Every structure is written in structure tokens, then in C-alpha cells.
């Protein structure tokens, strides 16, 4: 296999032996790829700071002589380092949640350009100190779920298709198994998620219509933000089949008011 | 393997359990031990079992020690006002080798790692806060690593220790001695320039 040169975001890095690292990238050209970075821990000159989590890097890798082994990383150059993310534990936890989600979801060697661009844009926005990190998280989750073919149905009942506009006020049940909201007339949820108010669901729908610039201008109630976030995170965990470790960490941070 | 006597096979098996040691290396080590004197072999066996029995975590700094408190925490000549927070005992050893720090230490036993599920309760952060409450410490030097996890742990500590009345500082990061600027990454260079000083 000829060497592959591509842009990538570092999703995960684990120590291998005494001197090496196995680094998992989300590459633009080949989707999720793991590569062996030989001597990465032994020599700072070898890769420098270009193997740090969540960094956007330009990498070159190729398969070694052994068949079926991991490709060897021959070069990694830093393109964007997102230095504000690493200075804030809450932002680090959010970036970890996104990286863990993509790590769990993406298939090896399947390029997913839209998810790659979403991850880069979301990291850029999270790195921007003027942008509300919770809005960036909600937008990432909404967009990721849509790209993964799991858009939650929020504008009408998943059973009777009655529009949200006709429901009146009151609590709304979100059904994870059916992938959307269930109106009070249709009754019980199969796999109940968080209960939301009509207002919170409407604000989530408005947020989904625009980009981050539009979302930044939008005034959302704290309740809508928290409930919307909880809904999307629990919906994501439901489809991943487990709660990501980063999500557990994030919930713990929120409990400590960080 | 079956050509060797069972006791030697057992030794090879035990040695190959060590990190980075495969069966061939274990075989070489085992044969080396056999070739050496009985005294050397006994000294090796005794040092392993002695270390295993006596080495514990110091109840003050949580570094490795064979007495409690450890020799650093007991040393009255060291600066009692300054505590250096490190991730692992090996980081403490590296700082001691440098000879640049004469205060006390606090070993966190890791750093925060969301993806590995390592949260504040898994580290010795509560113990650090309790230590500071005793009132003798005036400065905490955060010497966690410069990886994403190390940096965010440092930031978390800064937030936790805010309002404790203790000065919290962070070790500098930048170009290493003998480092070549053209091979240095952008973030390291930015840090180096941010923390430049007058000559």
C-alpha cells in the first residue's frame, strides 16, 4: 500500500510497549484509522507535540512489511492545536465525548467527510472563548445524530404524527426506542427518556434550524438548554448501547458545578 | 521449553509476565540468573519480596515510601511552605534528580481523563485540599504533564484551590535544552514566547 497523506483529528492514544503509541485518528481520507507511532514516547523530536488529543494534524502513514499489522505513522504535523480546550476541564470533557462518540460509531477505513468537517467546526467553536460551550455541544449532537441517520423526531408525535403546535402546554415524553416525542393522547413510552416542556422542544427545534452564528444570537432558557442537552446525550447513549465514559465524567463535573 | 526442568520453566513463565519481556528475553534472563552465584540469586529474590512487603504509599504525599511519612515529608530542612503536585511517583523522582526543587510533594496518582473514566474522585485531590486546610502551605506548584489531560487537570486544580488563600503556580513549558526550533511544534513555541524573560 502506498503511503497515505491526509488531514486528521486525534481521537485516542494508548501506550504500546516502552516507547511507542497506538494513535487512533479520524482521517479525512479514510475515516477512523489506528496507526503505530514508533518511538513517540521516547523522542520528543520524533513527533513533538503533534500527537496530542483533539489536535488537527497532517499525517503520513503506510503499512509495514508485515501483513495485517497496524500501519506505521511516519509523519505528523500540527495544523490546529485548539489550545483553549486543554485549558478548561469542561471543554476537554466535551471534546472527549465527541471523540469517544466518533471512535465508537465510525467504521475503520470508511471516509465520512461531513462528520469530519462537523468535528473540526465544533472543535473550532469550542476553542473560541466567546462561544457558549453548551450550545456548541447541543449543535454537535443534533448534527451528528442527523448525519448518523438518527435525527430525533421533535416536531410531531412519532405515533400519530400530530404536530407539536396542537399539543398545548405540559410535559412531553421522549421515547428513545421510537426515536421521538410521544403526545399525551398516544400514551406510554416504550423506553422513556427525559420529560421536556413544549417550550424546551420548540427552542431545540429553532436551534437546529440555524448555524452556530444564528444559535449564538438566540436567547435560550437555561431549562431548555439543560433538558435539550440531557435528551440528546441520553439518546446518543441509547444508540451507542452504553453510556460513554466521557459522558459519565461530564455529568460528574456538572454535579460539581464546573 | 519442555527441554528445561520444571523449576526453570516456572521461572521463565514468571519473568515473562513482566512488562516488555517476552518468552525469549525471559529465557535469557532466567539462564543468566542460573549462571550467576547462589548469593546473587538470593539477593534478587529477597529484594523483590522486601520491596513488595515494605513499600507503601506515604500517608502525607502519597509517593512511594518504605516508612510513613516518607523521608521527604520527614526532612525538616526542606521548605514546608511549598508543595509540588505531580501525577506519578516517577515524576517526583525526575524532579528530585533535577535538584531544582526543595519543597514537599503531593502525588495525585494520575490525571483526569474523561475518556478513561478517571474523575476527581479517583485522584488524591481531596487529600490535597485537606492538606492545605492545615494552613502551613503557602504555595502549590502544579507540575502535571503538558498533555491535554495534564493541562486540564492543572486547570481543574486551579479552580478547586481558588479561594483557599494559597498561591497556585504552574511550571513553565517551552523549548527543551538542546531542542531545535525548526522541529518544535507551534503550541510549544507559542508557550515559549508567552513565558519569555529578560536576559
Short mmCIF file of C-alpha atoms in Angstrom, two decimals:
data_model
loop_
_atom_site.label_atom_id
_atom_site.label_comp_id
_atom_site.label_asym_id
_atom_site.label_seq_id
_atom_site.Cartn_x
_atom_site.Cartn_y
_atom_site.Cartn_z
CA UNK A 1 0.00 0.00 0.00
CA UNK A 2 1.45 3.40 -0.92
CA UNK A 3 1.79 5.95 1.91
CA UNK A 4 -1.41 7.88 2.68
CA UNK A 5 -1.22 11.63 3.36
CA UNK A 6 -4.30 13.17 4.92
CA UNK A 7 -5.66 15.63 7.46
CA UNK A 8 -6.86 14.02 10.69
CA UNK A 9 -8.08 14.66 14.20
CA UNK A 10 -6.59 12.62 17.04
CA UNK A 11 -9.31 10.66 18.82
CA UNK A 12 -7.35 8.43 21.17
CA UNK A 13 -3.82 7.49 22.08
CA UNK A 14 -2.66 4.47 24.09
CA UNK A 15 0.80 3.48 25.24
CA UNK A 16 2.32 0.47 23.49
CA UNK A 17 5.45 -1.13 24.90
CA UNK A 18 8.03 1.15 26.46
CA UNK A 19 8.48 3.68 23.68
CA UNK A 20 5.57 3.56 21.25
CA UNK A 21 2.00 4.80 20.98
CA UNK A 22 -1.02 3.44 19.15
CA UNK A 23 -2.86 6.53 17.95
CA UNK A 24 -6.40 6.46 16.56
CA UNK A 25 -7.15 9.22 14.07
CA UNK A 26 -10.32 10.34 12.40
CA UNK A 27 -8.90 10.99 8.96
CA UNK A 28 -10.41 12.93 6.10
CA UNK A 29 -9.33 10.36 3.53
CA UNK A 30 -10.06 7.05 5.27
CA UNK A 31 -12.27 7.75 8.29
CA UNK A 32 -11.18 6.08 11.52
CA UNK A 33 -7.63 4.70 11.36
CA UNK A 34 -5.26 3.48 14.04
CA UNK A 35 -1.51 3.68 13.44
CA UNK A 36 1.61 2.75 15.37
CA UNK A 37 3.75 5.76 16.23
CA UNK A 38 7.15 4.19 16.89
CA UNK A 39 9.38 5.91 19.46
CA UNK A 40 6.72 8.58 20.04
CA UNK A 41 7.23 8.39 23.82
CA UNK A 42 10.99 8.07 23.67
CA UNK A 43 11.88 11.01 21.46
CA UNK A 44 10.32 14.47 21.53
CA UNK A 45 11.97 15.20 18.19
CA UNK A 46 10.11 12.34 16.51
CA UNK A 47 6.60 13.82 16.61
CA UNK A 48 6.91 16.75 19.03
CA UNK A 49 3.52 17.92 20.25
CA UNK A 50 1.80 16.69 17.11
CA UNK A 51 0.14 13.66 18.72
CA UNK A 52 -1.97 15.44 21.29
CA UNK A 53 -5.64 14.59 21.69
CA UNK A 54 -8.15 16.60 19.60
CA UNK A 55 -5.39 18.28 17.56
CA UNK A 56 -5.89 18.63 13.83
CA UNK A 57 -2.80 17.23 12.17
CA UNK A 58 -1.50 16.37 8.75
CA UNK A 59 -0.28 12.76 8.83
CA UNK A 60 1.54 10.28 6.62
CA UNK A 61 1.17 6.55 7.28
CA UNK A 62 1.81 3.34 5.43
CA UNK A 63 1.61 -0.38 6.06
CA UNK A 64 4.84 -2.03 7.13
CA UNK A 65 6.22 -5.26 5.70
CA UNK A 66 4.08 -7.42 8.00
CA UNK A 67 0.68 -8.30 6.58
CA UNK A 68 -2.33 -7.43 8.68
CA UNK A 69 -0.40 -5.30 11.17
CA UNK A 70 -1.12 -1.71 12.06
CA UNK A 71 0.09 0.92 9.62
CA UNK A 72 3.17 2.83 10.75
CA UNK A 73 2.89 6.57 11.28
CA UNK A 74 5.84 8.21 9.59
CA UNK A 75 4.93 11.89 9.96
CA UNK A 76 2.55 14.09 11.93
CA UNK A 77 2.47 17.86 11.59
CA UNK A 78 0.30 20.09 13.74
CA UNK A 79 -2.30 22.12 11.82
CA UNK A 80 -4.57 23.34 14.65
CA UNK A 81 -3.94 22.81 18.35
CA UNK A 82 -7.15 24.18 19.97
CA UNK A 83 -5.19 25.39 22.97
CA UNK A 84 -8.20 26.83 24.84
CA UNK A 85 -9.86 23.42 25.03
CA UNK A 86 -7.00 21.92 27.02
CA UNK A 87 -7.08 24.84 29.47
CA UNK A 88 -10.66 24.09 30.54
CA UNK A 89 -11.66 20.73 32.03
CA UNK A 90 -15.29 21.15 30.95
CA UNK A 91 -14.26 21.80 27.33
CA UNK A 92 -11.84 18.87 27.48
CA UNK A 93 -14.69 16.65 28.68
CA UNK A 94 -16.96 17.82 25.83
CA UNK A 95 -14.24 17.24 23.21
CA UNK A 96 -13.65 13.81 24.80
CA UNK A 97 -17.36 12.99 24.48
CA UNK A 98 -17.31 13.87 20.78
CA UNK A 99 -14.07 11.94 20.19
CA UNK A 100 -15.39 8.90 22.08
CA UNK A 101 -18.68 9.06 20.17
CA UNK A 102 -16.93 9.10 16.80
CA UNK A 103 -14.47 6.42 17.99
CA UNK A 104 -17.37 4.15 18.95
CA UNK A 105 -19.54 4.97 15.95
CA UNK A 106 -17.22 5.26 12.96
CA UNK A 107 -16.11 2.24 10.98
CA UNK A 108 -12.47 1.73 10.03
CA UNK A 109 -11.43 2.93 6.58
CA UNK A 110 -14.82 4.48 5.76
CA UNK A 111 -14.35 8.16 4.88
CA UNK A 112 -17.06 10.36 6.38
CA UNK A 113 -16.32 13.84 5.12
CA UNK A 114 -19.39 15.52 6.67
CA UNK A 115 -18.70 14.12 10.14
CA UNK A 116 -15.02 15.09 9.77
CA UNK A 117 -16.00 18.69 8.91
CA UNK A 118 -18.54 18.74 11.76
CA UNK A 119 -15.86 17.66 14.23
CA UNK A 120 -13.38 20.31 13.01
CA UNK A 121 -16.03 23.09 13.10
CA UNK A 122 -17.22 22.02 16.55
CA UNK A 123 -13.66 21.96 17.94
CA UNK A 124 -13.01 25.42 16.45
CA UNK A 125 -16.17 26.77 18.07
CA UNK A 126 -15.40 25.09 21.39
CA UNK A 127 -11.93 26.64 21.29
CA UNK A 128 -13.47 30.10 20.78
CA UNK A 129 -13.83 31.70 24.21
CA UNK A 130 -16.75 33.89 23.07
CA UNK A 131 -18.96 30.93 22.12
CA UNK A 132 -21.26 29.21 24.64
CA UNK A 133 -19.84 25.67 25.05
CA UNK A 134 -23.25 24.15 25.85
CA UNK A 135 -24.76 25.48 22.61
CA UNK A 136 -21.81 24.04 20.67
CA UNK A 137 -22.39 20.67 22.35
CA UNK A 138 -26.11 20.65 21.57
CA UNK A 139 -25.43 21.60 17.95
CA UNK A 140 -22.75 18.91 17.62
CA UNK A 141 -25.11 16.26 19.00
CA UNK A 142 -28.02 17.37 16.78
CA UNK A 143 -25.86 17.42 13.65
CA UNK A 144 -24.04 14.17 14.49
CA UNK A 145 -27.30 12.31 15.11
CA UNK A 146 -28.65 13.65 11.80
CA UNK A 147 -25.53 12.56 9.88
CA UNK A 148 -25.69 9.14 11.57
CA UNK A 149 -29.30 8.78 10.37
CA UNK A 150 -30.75 9.10 13.85
CA UNK A 151 -32.42 12.52 13.79
CA UNK A 152 -34.82 12.61 16.75
CA UNK A 153 -38.39 13.46 15.77
CA UNK A 154 -39.20 16.61 17.72
CA UNK A 155 -41.85 18.39 15.66
CA UNK A 156 -44.61 15.79 15.79
CA UNK A 157 -45.73 12.70 17.70
CA UNK A 158 -43.85 9.61 16.42
CA UNK A 159 -47.06 7.55 16.72
CA UNK A 160 -49.97 9.70 15.48
CA UNK A 161 -47.95 12.39 13.63
CA UNK A 162 -49.93 15.14 15.39
CA UNK A 163 -47.95 18.39 15.14
CA UNK A 164 -46.37 19.79 18.30
CA UNK A 165 -48.26 23.06 17.65
CA UNK A 166 -51.56 21.34 18.58
CA UNK A 167 -50.44 19.84 21.87
CA UNK A 168 -50.90 22.74 24.25
CA UNK A 169 -48.69 23.05 27.32
CA UNK A 170 -47.46 20.31 29.64
CA UNK A 171 -44.74 17.68 29.91
CA UNK A 172 -43.65 15.77 26.82
CA UNK A 173 -42.28 12.27 26.95
CA UNK A 174 -39.38 11.42 24.65
CA UNK A 175 -39.31 7.79 23.56
CA UNK A 176 -35.77 6.54 22.90
CA UNK A 177 -36.91 3.32 21.22
CA UNK A 178 -39.24 5.11 18.78
CA UNK A 179 -36.81 7.99 18.32
CA UNK A 180 -39.10 10.92 19.05
CA UNK A 181 -41.68 12.64 21.19
CA UNK A 182 -44.96 10.95 22.08
CA UNK A 183 -48.10 13.05 22.57
CA UNK A 184 -50.18 12.65 25.76
CA UNK A 185 -53.06 11.07 23.78
CA UNK A 186 -50.91 8.23 22.43
CA UNK A 187 -49.82 7.29 25.90
CA UNK A 188 -46.86 5.43 27.30
CA UNK A 189 -43.26 5.48 26.06
CA UNK A 190 -41.51 2.15 25.38
CA UNK A 191 -38.08 3.37 26.52
CA UNK A 192 -38.77 6.65 28.29
CA UNK A 193 -36.19 9.41 28.15
CA UNK A 194 -36.28 12.80 29.84
CA UNK A 195 -39.58 14.69 30.15
CA UNK A 196 -39.49 18.03 28.35
CA UNK A 197 -41.74 21.07 28.20
CA UNK A 198 -43.27 22.13 24.86
CA UNK A 199 -41.22 25.35 25.11
CA UNK A 200 -37.93 23.44 25.54
CA UNK A 201 -38.67 21.25 22.49
CA UNK A 202 -39.55 24.30 20.38
CA UNK A 203 -36.33 26.06 21.36
CA UNK A 204 -34.36 22.93 20.43
CA UNK A 205 -36.06 22.93 17.01
CA UNK A 206 -35.17 26.61 16.46
CA UNK A 207 -31.60 25.90 17.42
CA UNK A 208 -31.44 23.07 14.90
CA UNK A 209 -32.66 25.26 12.04
CA UNK A 210 -29.73 27.69 12.03
CA UNK A 211 -25.95 27.50 12.20
CA UNK A 212 -23.84 28.35 15.24
CA UNK A 213 -23.80 32.07 14.43
CA UNK A 214 -27.62 32.07 14.49
CA UNK A 215 -27.60 29.91 17.62
CA UNK A 216 -25.27 32.39 19.29
CA UNK A 217 -27.79 35.19 18.78
CA UNK A 218 -30.65 33.08 20.09
CA UNK A 219 -31.68 33.56 23.70
CA UNK A 220 -32.45 30.14 25.18
CA UNK A 221 -33.72 29.49 28.67
CA UNK A 222 -31.40 27.53 30.97
CA UNK A 223 -34.15 24.93 31.37
CA UNK A 224 -34.41 24.42 27.59
CA UNK A 225 -30.63 24.12 27.26
CA UNK A 226 -30.32 21.60 30.11
CA UNK A 227 -33.30 19.48 29.09
CA UNK A 228 -32.34 19.54 25.41
CA UNK A 229 -28.78 18.54 26.24
CA UNK A 230 -29.94 15.72 28.55
CA UNK A 231 -32.28 14.43 25.86
CA UNK A 232 -29.64 14.36 23.14
CA UNK A 233 -26.97 12.84 25.37
CA UNK A 234 -29.26 10.08 26.62
CA UNK A 235 -30.50 9.43 23.05
CA UNK A 236 -26.89 9.12 21.89
CA UNK A 237 -26.05 6.72 24.74
CA UNK A 238 -29.15 4.65 23.88
CA UNK A 239 -27.95 4.20 20.30
CA UNK A 240 -24.33 3.56 21.23
CA UNK A 241 -25.60 0.80 23.51
CA UNK A 242 -23.70 2.16 26.52
CA UNK A 243 -23.07 5.40 28.30
CA UNK A 244 -19.71 6.81 27.10
CA UNK A 245 -17.15 7.20 29.92
CA UNK A 246 -16.70 10.86 28.95
CA UNK A 247 -20.43 11.44 29.41
CA UNK A 248 -20.27 9.99 32.92
CA UNK A 249 -17.30 12.27 33.61
CA UNK A 250 -19.19 15.26 32.20
CA UNK A 251 -22.24 14.58 34.37
CA UNK A 252 -19.97 14.38 37.41
CA UNK A 253 -18.45 17.76 36.52
CA UNK A 254 -21.90 19.31 36.14
CA UNK A 255 -22.87 17.92 39.54
CA UNK A 256 -19.84 19.70 40.96
CA UNK A 257 -20.94 22.90 39.11
CA UNK A 258 -17.89 23.12 36.87
CA UNK B 1 10.56 -25.05 26.81
CA UNK B 2 9.78 -28.68 27.59
CA UNK B 3 13.53 -29.43 27.43
CA UNK B 4 14.07 -27.37 30.58
CA UNK B 5 13.41 -28.68 34.13
CA UNK B 6 10.03 -27.60 35.54
CA UNK B 7 11.54 -25.16 38.08
CA UNK B 8 13.34 -23.29 35.28
CA UNK B 9 10.21 -23.29 33.12
CA UNK B 10 8.34 -21.75 36.05
CA UNK B 11 11.00 -19.03 36.43
CA UNK B 12 10.78 -18.24 32.70
CA UNK B 13 6.98 -18.03 32.96
CA UNK B 14 7.17 -15.66 35.94
CA UNK B 15 9.73 -13.41 34.26
CA UNK B 16 7.75 -13.25 31.01
CA UNK B 17 4.83 -11.75 32.97
CA UNK B 18 6.90 -8.56 33.43
CA UNK B 19 6.09 -5.66 31.06
CA UNK B 20 8.11 -5.59 27.86
CA UNK B 21 9.57 -9.05 28.42
CA UNK B 22 8.70 -11.81 26.00
CA UNK B 23 9.43 -15.51 26.35
CA UNK B 24 12.85 -15.33 24.68
CA UNK B 25 14.05 -12.47 26.87
CA UNK B 26 12.66 -14.27 29.93
CA UNK B 27 14.58 -17.37 28.93
CA UNK B 28 17.81 -15.36 28.60
CA UNK B 29 17.25 -13.68 31.98
CA UNK B 30 16.47 -17.00 33.67
CA UNK B 31 19.63 -18.60 32.28
CA UNK B 32 21.62 -15.55 33.39
CA UNK B 33 20.28 -15.97 36.92
CA UNK B 34 21.21 -19.67 36.84
CA UNK B 35 24.73 -18.90 35.65
CA UNK B 36 25.24 -16.40 38.50
CA UNK B 37 26.08 -17.26 42.08
CA UNK B 38 23.51 -18.51 44.63
CA UNK B 39 24.20 -15.34 46.64
CA UNK B 40 23.19 -13.08 43.73
CA UNK B 41 20.02 -15.09 43.10
CA UNK B 42 19.07 -14.92 46.77
CA UNK B 43 19.76 -11.17 46.88
CA UNK B 44 17.46 -10.68 43.89
CA UNK B 45 14.67 -12.80 45.40
CA UNK B 46 14.98 -11.08 48.77
CA UNK B 47 14.98 -7.57 47.30
CA UNK B 48 11.81 -8.36 45.34
CA UNK B 49 9.98 -9.70 48.37
CA UNK B 50 11.32 -6.93 50.66
CA UNK B 51 10.20 -4.20 48.25
CA UNK B 52 6.80 -5.85 47.93
CA UNK B 53 6.39 -6.10 51.70
CA UNK B 54 7.72 -2.71 52.79
CA UNK B 55 6.99 -0.20 50.02
CA UNK B 56 3.72 1.61 50.66
CA UNK B 57 2.18 4.98 49.83
CA UNK B 58 3.19 7.79 52.18
CA UNK B 59 0.11 8.96 54.08
CA UNK B 60 1.11 12.62 53.59
CA UNK B 61 2.29 12.95 49.98
CA UNK B 62 1.11 9.59 48.51
CA UNK B 63 4.51 8.95 46.98
CA UNK B 64 6.20 5.55 47.25
CA UNK B 65 7.86 5.07 50.64
CA UNK B 66 9.17 2.33 52.90
CA UNK B 67 8.41 4.38 56.01
CA UNK B 68 5.44 6.54 56.87
CA UNK B 69 5.77 9.53 56.46
CA UNK B 70 8.38 9.20 53.71
CA UNK B 71 11.91 10.59 54.02
CA UNK B 72 10.98 13.73 52.04
CA UNK B 73 7.95 14.53 54.22
CA UNK B 74 10.08 13.96 57.35
CA UNK B 75 13.00 16.10 56.16
CA UNK B 76 12.92 19.25 58.32
CA UNK B 77 15.47 21.01 56.09
CA UNK B 78 13.07 21.10 53.14
CA UNK B 79 10.80 24.06 52.50
CA UNK B 80 7.47 23.33 54.22
CA UNK B 81 5.64 26.25 52.61
CA UNK B 82 5.75 24.93 49.04
CA UNK B 83 4.11 21.76 47.70
CA UNK B 84 4.69 20.48 44.19
CA UNK B 85 1.77 18.49 42.74
CA UNK B 86 2.77 15.71 40.34
CA UNK B 87 0.88 12.95 38.54
CA UNK B 88 3.01 9.95 39.48
CA UNK B 89 5.78 8.98 41.85
CA UNK B 90 8.13 8.74 38.86
CA UNK B 91 7.55 12.48 38.18
CA UNK B 92 8.60 13.19 41.76
CA UNK B 93 11.80 11.18 41.19
CA UNK B 94 12.51 13.18 38.00
CA UNK B 95 12.14 16.47 39.89
CA UNK B 96 14.34 15.19 42.72
CA UNK B 97 17.01 14.20 40.19
CA UNK B 98 16.96 17.74 38.81
CA UNK B 99 17.78 19.08 42.28
CA UNK B 100 15.78 22.21 41.43
CA UNK B 101 13.00 21.78 43.95
CA UNK B 102 13.49 21.80 47.70
CA UNK B 103 9.90 21.77 48.90
CA UNK B 104 7.46 18.90 49.56
CA UNK B 105 5.37 16.89 47.12
CA UNK B 106 1.84 15.68 46.58
CA UNK B 107 1.31 12.76 44.19
CA UNK B 108 -2.14 12.71 42.56
CA UNK B 109 -1.77 9.09 41.35
CA UNK B 110 -2.78 10.02 37.81
CA UNK B 111 -4.53 12.79 35.96
CA UNK B 112 -8.12 13.49 34.95
CA UNK B 113 -9.04 11.54 31.84
CA UNK B 114 -12.68 11.71 30.67
CA UNK B 115 -12.24 9.00 28.03
CA UNK B 116 -10.68 6.58 30.51
CA UNK B 117 -13.27 7.40 33.15
CA UNK B 118 -10.72 8.87 35.59
CA UNK B 119 -12.54 11.58 37.54
CA UNK B 120 -11.64 13.81 40.51
CA UNK B 121 -12.67 11.10 42.99
CA UNK B 122 -10.11 8.70 41.50
CA UNK B 123 -7.23 11.07 42.29
CA UNK B 124 -5.77 12.37 45.56
CA UNK B 125 -7.34 15.81 45.10
CA UNK B 126 -9.50 15.71 48.23
CA UNK B 127 -6.38 14.79 50.24
CA UNK B 128 -4.55 17.80 48.78
CA UNK B 129 -7.37 20.13 49.81
CA UNK B 130 -7.34 18.63 53.31
CA UNK B 131 -3.57 19.11 53.47
CA UNK B 132 -3.92 22.76 52.53
CA UNK B 133 -6.56 23.31 55.22
CA UNK B 134 -3.93 22.65 57.87
CA UNK B 135 -2.58 26.08 56.95
CA UNK B 136 1.19 25.60 56.71
CA UNK B 137 1.38 25.60 52.90
CA UNK B 138 1.63 28.95 51.10
CA UNK B 139 2.26 27.87 47.51
CA UNK B 140 1.17 24.94 45.35
CA UNK B 141 3.26 24.33 42.22
CA UNK B 142 1.21 22.31 39.74
CA UNK B 143 3.65 20.10 37.81
CA UNK B 144 1.25 17.82 35.98
CA UNK B 145 2.22 16.91 32.40
CA UNK B 146 1.69 19.09 29.35
CA UNK B 147 -0.64 16.62 27.61
CA UNK B 148 -4.31 17.56 27.20
CA UNK B 149 -5.18 15.57 30.33
CA UNK B 150 -2.29 17.05 32.33
CA UNK B 151 -3.19 20.61 31.35
CA UNK B 152 -6.86 20.20 32.09
CA UNK B 153 -6.04 18.58 35.45
CA UNK B 154 -3.90 21.64 36.26
CA UNK B 155 -6.79 23.88 35.31
CA UNK B 156 -9.21 21.85 37.43
CA UNK B 157 -6.86 22.16 40.42
CA UNK B 158 -6.64 25.92 39.89
CA UNK B 159 -10.44 26.13 40.09
CA UNK B 160 -10.66 23.83 43.12
CA UNK B 161 -7.95 25.72 45.02
CA UNK B 162 -9.33 29.15 44.12
CA UNK B 163 -10.27 30.98 47.28
CA UNK B 164 -8.18 28.72 49.52
CA UNK B 165 -5.74 31.59 50.15
CA UNK B 166 -2.86 29.56 48.75
CA UNK B 167 -0.81 30.80 45.79
CA UNK B 168 -1.22 28.35 42.88
CA UNK B 169 1.51 28.33 40.22
CA UNK B 170 2.17 26.23 37.13
CA UNK B 171 5.55 25.01 35.89
CA UNK B 172 6.66 26.69 32.64
CA UNK B 173 6.70 24.86 29.34
CA UNK B 174 8.67 25.63 26.20
CA UNK B 175 11.66 24.66 24.08
CA UNK B 176 13.73 21.84 25.67
CA UNK B 177 17.50 22.21 26.21
CA UNK B 178 19.26 21.16 23.01
CA UNK B 179 15.97 21.47 21.13
CA UNK B 180 15.89 22.64 17.55
CA UNK B 181 13.35 25.41 16.87
CA UNK B 182 12.52 24.14 13.40
CA UNK B 183 11.38 20.80 14.82
CA UNK B 184 9.35 22.39 17.62
CA UNK B 185 5.57 22.39 17.26
CA UNK B 186 3.52 25.59 17.09
CA UNK B 187 1.93 25.28 20.53
CA UNK B 188 5.25 24.74 22.32
CA UNK B 189 6.77 27.75 20.52
CA UNK B 190 3.74 29.88 21.43
CA UNK B 191 4.12 28.87 25.08
CA UNK B 192 7.86 29.55 24.98
CA UNK B 193 7.28 33.04 23.61
CA UNK B 194 4.46 33.75 26.08
CA UNK B 195 6.74 32.95 29.01
CA UNK B 196 9.89 34.70 27.67
CA UNK B 197 12.02 36.56 30.20
CA UNK B 198 14.62 39.35 30.20
CA UNK B 199 18.26 38.37 29.69
#
